[in-house]
Tab-separated table of C-alpha atoms in Angstrom:
chain	number	residue	atom	x	y	z
A	326	MET	CA	-3.454	9.403	22.468
A	327	MET	CA	-3.422	11.208	25.271
A	328	GLN	CA	-7.367	12.326	25.217
A	329	GLY	CA	-8.101	8.557	24.619
A	330	TYR	CA	-6.119	7.925	27.968
A	331	PHE	CA	-8.027	10.680	29.647
A	332	GLU	CA	-11.226	10.269	28.321
A	333	ALA	CA	-10.626	6.543	30.124
A	334	ASN	CA	-9.766	7.832	33.273
A	335	ASN	CA	-6.176	6.610	32.516
A	336	ARG	CA	-4.046	8.422	34.500
A	337	ASN	CA	-0.956	5.989	34.093
A	338	VAL	CA	2.235	5.564	32.781
A	339	ALA	CA	2.775	4.552	28.907
A	340	VAL	CA	5.874	2.873	27.780
A	341	PHE	CA	6.952	2.461	24.133
A	342	ASP	CA	9.893	0.841	23.707
A	343	ALA	CA	12.161	1.269	19.890
A	344	PHE	CA	14.621	-0.993	18.926
A	345	TYR	CA	15.390	-2.828	15.595
A	346	ARG	CA	16.618	-6.805	15.379
A	347	SER	CA	19.341	-6.610	12.789
A	348	ASN	CA	21.207	-4.225	10.798
A	349	PRO	CA	19.445	-4.167	7.076
A	350	SER	CA	21.569	-5.723	4.333
A	351	LYS	CA	24.078	-6.812	6.764
A	352	GLY	CA	25.648	-3.758	7.629
A	353	GLY	CA	28.395	-3.075	10.571
A	354	TYR	CA	26.412	-0.464	12.224
A	355	ALA	CA	23.202	1.430	12.432
A	356	ILE	CA	22.131	4.891	12.681
A	357	PHE	CA	19.070	6.101	14.594
A	358	ALA	CA	18.663	9.306	13.032
A	359	GLY	CA	16.194	11.961	15.043
A	360	LEU	CA	16.787	10.264	18.408
A	361	GLU	CA	18.023	13.588	20.019
A	362	GLN	CA	14.993	15.231	18.377
A	363	VAL	CA	12.863	12.547	20.061
A	364	ILE	CA	14.166	12.646	23.740
A	365	GLU	CA	14.264	16.522	23.727
A	366	TYR	CA	10.674	16.823	22.464
A	367	ILE	CA	9.970	14.398	25.558
A	368	GLN	CA	11.868	15.794	27.983
A	369	ASN	CA	10.551	19.248	27.250
A	370	LEU	CA	7.002	18.268	26.502
A	371	HIS	CA	4.406	20.859	27.771
A	372	PHE	CA	1.588	22.717	27.032
A	373	SER	CA	1.627	26.638	26.803
A	374	GLU	CA	-1.531	28.573	26.265
A	375	GLU	CA	-1.077	29.339	22.556
A	376	ASP	CA	-0.556	25.578	22.295
A	377	VAL	CA	-3.731	24.855	24.224
A	378	GLU	CA	-5.549	27.361	22.226
A	379	TYR	CA	-4.557	26.039	18.983
A	380	LEU	CA	-5.799	22.621	20.278
A	381	ARG	CA	-8.683	24.383	21.399
A	382	SER	CA	-9.432	26.008	18.027
A	383	ARG	CA	-9.400	22.509	16.279
A	384	GLY	CA	-12.512	21.685	17.864
A	385	LEU	CA	-11.400	18.267	18.606
A	386	PHE	CA	-10.162	18.078	22.042
A	387	THR	CA	-12.763	18.243	25.472
A	388	GLU	CA	-12.088	21.726	27.179
A	389	GLU	CA	-11.679	19.363	30.654
A	390	PHE	CA	-8.570	17.487	28.911
A	391	LEU	CA	-6.972	20.602	27.497
A	392	GLN	CA	-7.136	21.837	31.132
A	393	TYR	CA	-5.336	19.071	32.388
A	394	LEU	CA	-2.512	19.258	29.838
A	395	GLN	CA	-1.669	22.745	31.438
A	396	GLU	CA	-1.717	21.443	34.950
A	397	HIS	CA	-0.056	18.231	34.803
A	398	ASP	CA	3.781	17.291	33.982
A	399	ILE	CA	3.796	13.747	31.938
A	400	PRO	CA	6.211	11.104	33.649
A	401	TYR	CA	8.870	9.163	31.503
A	402	ALA	CA	11.900	6.839	31.498
A	403	LEU	CA	14.055	5.218	29.453
A	404	ALA	CA	14.779	1.581	29.376
A	405	SER	CA	16.106	-0.867	27.119
A	406	ALA	CA	17.459	-4.241	26.567
A	407	SER	CA	21.005	-2.792	25.480
A	408	ILE	CA	23.931	-3.640	27.137
A	409	ILE	CA	26.453	-0.833	28.586
A	410	SER	CA	28.415	-0.362	25.814
A	411	ASN	CA	25.433	0.601	23.576
A	412	ILE	CA	23.968	2.948	26.410
A	413	ASP	CA	27.353	4.782	26.646
A	414	PHE	CA	27.133	5.056	23.278
A	415	TYR	CA	23.824	6.759	22.529
A	416	PHE	CA	24.754	8.967	25.649
A	417	GLU	CA	28.372	10.027	24.415
A	418	THR	CA	26.701	10.279	20.479
A	419	PHE	CA	23.264	12.267	21.380
A	420	GLY	CA	24.586	14.065	24.756
A	421	LEU	CA	21.693	12.182	26.642
A	422	ASP	CA	22.832	13.392	29.458
A	423	ARG	CA	21.307	16.415	29.093
A	424	TRP	CA	18.034	14.872	29.588
A	425	PHE	CA	18.209	11.287	31.348
A	426	ASP	CA	20.115	10.682	34.431
A	427	LYS	CA	22.481	7.337	32.773
A	428	SER	CA	22.284	5.847	36.559
A	429	GLN	CA	18.785	5.611	36.237
A	430	VAL	CA	18.294	3.867	33.026
A	431	VAL	CA	17.106	0.601	32.804
A	432	TYR	CA	19.474	-2.029	30.723
A	433	ASP	CA	20.699	-5.740	30.192
A	434	ASP	CA	23.657	-5.014	32.868
A	435	GLY	CA	23.661	-8.809	33.805
A	436	THR	CA	21.383	-8.578	37.009
A	437	TYR	CA	17.965	-9.271	35.350
A	438	PRO	CA	17.493	-12.869	34.796
A	439	ASP	CA	15.002	-11.878	31.962
A	440	LYS	CA	13.253	-8.804	30.021
A	441	GLY	CA	10.035	-9.288	32.357
A	442	ALA	CA	12.212	-8.386	35.003
A	443	MET	CA	13.568	-5.218	33.413
A	444	HIS	CA	10.099	-4.109	32.740
A	445	LEU	CA	8.925	-4.449	36.384
A	446	GLU	CA	12.252	-2.264	37.249
A	447	ALA	CA	11.185	0.226	34.871
A	448	ALA	CA	7.403	-0.231	36.279
A	449	ARG	CA	9.074	0.319	39.754
A	450	ARG	CA	11.431	3.601	39.268
A	451	LEU	CA	7.974	5.129	37.598
A	452	ARG	CA	6.305	4.123	40.574
A	453	VAL	CA	3.308	2.302	38.938
A	454	ASP	CA	2.062	-1.247	39.250
A	455	ILE	CA	3.015	-3.039	35.887
A	456	ARG	CA	-0.370	-4.081	35.670
A	457	ASP	CA	-1.606	-0.606	35.020
A	458	CYS	CA	0.645	-0.649	32.328
A	459	ILE	CA	0.116	-1.036	28.478
A	460	MET	CA	3.138	-2.721	27.035
A	461	ILE	CA	4.237	-2.842	23.336
A	462	GLU	CA	6.238	-5.835	22.081
A	463	ASP	CA	7.348	-6.953	18.699
A	464	SER	CA	8.446	-10.836	19.168
A	465	PRO	CA	6.844	-13.954	20.409
A	466	SER	CA	9.175	-14.661	23.301
A	467	SER	CA	8.562	-10.594	24.439
A	468	ILE	CA	5.277	-10.956	24.052
A	469	ARG	CA	4.805	-14.482	26.178
A	470	SER	CA	7.385	-12.735	28.656
A	471	ALA	CA	5.395	-9.656	28.718
A	472	ARG	CA	2.137	-11.334	29.351
A	473	GLN	CA	3.506	-13.302	32.401
A	474	LEU	CA	3.481	-10.028	33.839
A	475	HIS	CA	-0.479	-9.182	33.166
A	476	PRO	CA	-0.306	-5.960	31.597
A	477	ARG	CA	-3.688	-3.977	31.274
A	478	LEU	CA	-3.145	-4.077	27.634
A	479	LEU	CA	-0.079	-5.859	25.286
A	480	ILE	CA	-0.294	-4.875	21.973
A	481	ALA	CA	2.760	-6.457	19.231
A	482	LEU	CA	3.662	-4.240	17.165
A	483	GLY	CA	5.548	-5.174	13.647
A	484	ASN	CA	5.940	-6.984	10.633
A	485	THR	CA	8.649	-9.381	11.217
A	486	ALA	CA	6.335	-12.117	12.311
A	487	SER	CA	3.072	-12.930	11.193
A	488	PRO	CA	0.381	-11.278	12.953
A	489	ASP	CA	-1.529	-14.683	13.895
A	490	LEU	CA	1.734	-15.817	15.605
A	491	LEU	CA	2.369	-12.586	17.723
A	492	LEU	CA	-1.311	-12.780	18.702
A	493	ALA	CA	-1.038	-16.478	19.408
A	494	SER	CA	1.827	-15.434	21.616
A	495	GLY	CA	-0.730	-13.815	24.219
A	496	ALA	CA	-0.989	-10.028	22.560
A	497	ASP	CA	-4.535	-8.389	22.970
A	498	ARG	CA	-4.129	-6.854	19.606
A	499	TYR	CA	-1.672	-6.395	16.346
A	500	ILE	CA	-0.370	-2.801	14.767
A	501	ARG	CA	2.103	-2.814	11.844
A	502	ASP	CA	3.139	0.805	13.367
A	503	PHE	CA	2.150	3.350	15.727
A	504	SER	CA	-0.335	4.960	13.033
A	505	GLU	CA	-2.916	2.000	13.717
A	506	PHE	CA	-2.836	2.556	17.787
A	507	ASP	CA	-6.685	2.701	17.940
A	508	CYS	CA	-7.226	4.980	21.028
A	509	ALA	CA	-10.523	2.607	22.239
A	510	TRP	CA	-8.121	0.039	23.068
A	511	LEU	CA	-7.343	2.660	26.057
A	512	GLU	CA	-10.986	1.538	27.065
A	513	HIS	CA	-9.936	-1.936	27.366
């Protein structure tokens, strides 16, 4: 996917959202297994000479893209529609303060009138125009809200609502999961 962005001359930030709507089987809690490893990977994402040599040996990537990987850092931000008690729980349980400044997390602190305002704040903190972002949402109401912000591309994700309903709500594309993400969409 990174090479798709690169070849489309897109040096903007991609934002992905990971959450769930309700606990399965009416359970009282949820465990996000592997979150610490995901965050650590993102925080430390870089490409050593050995990494680039391996990628080069695969014959799948252009030389220009491989050079770019070595020369540029990849920006990121943490944003959540959760309330502060959930943010506190994640920081305490997973030690997120090792990677993130909790004061910079965009979360539902009661000051945002809607989720769209949270998206705008996340883009502001990343110093990017929301219209340059690719947004991924999973519910009709979230898609309608995101559509009002005019992102470059709005992708519906998941299987909790019908694909037709999600697309009718304003999504440009639909995927069941990230394995279906088509890099050609980056040329949108």
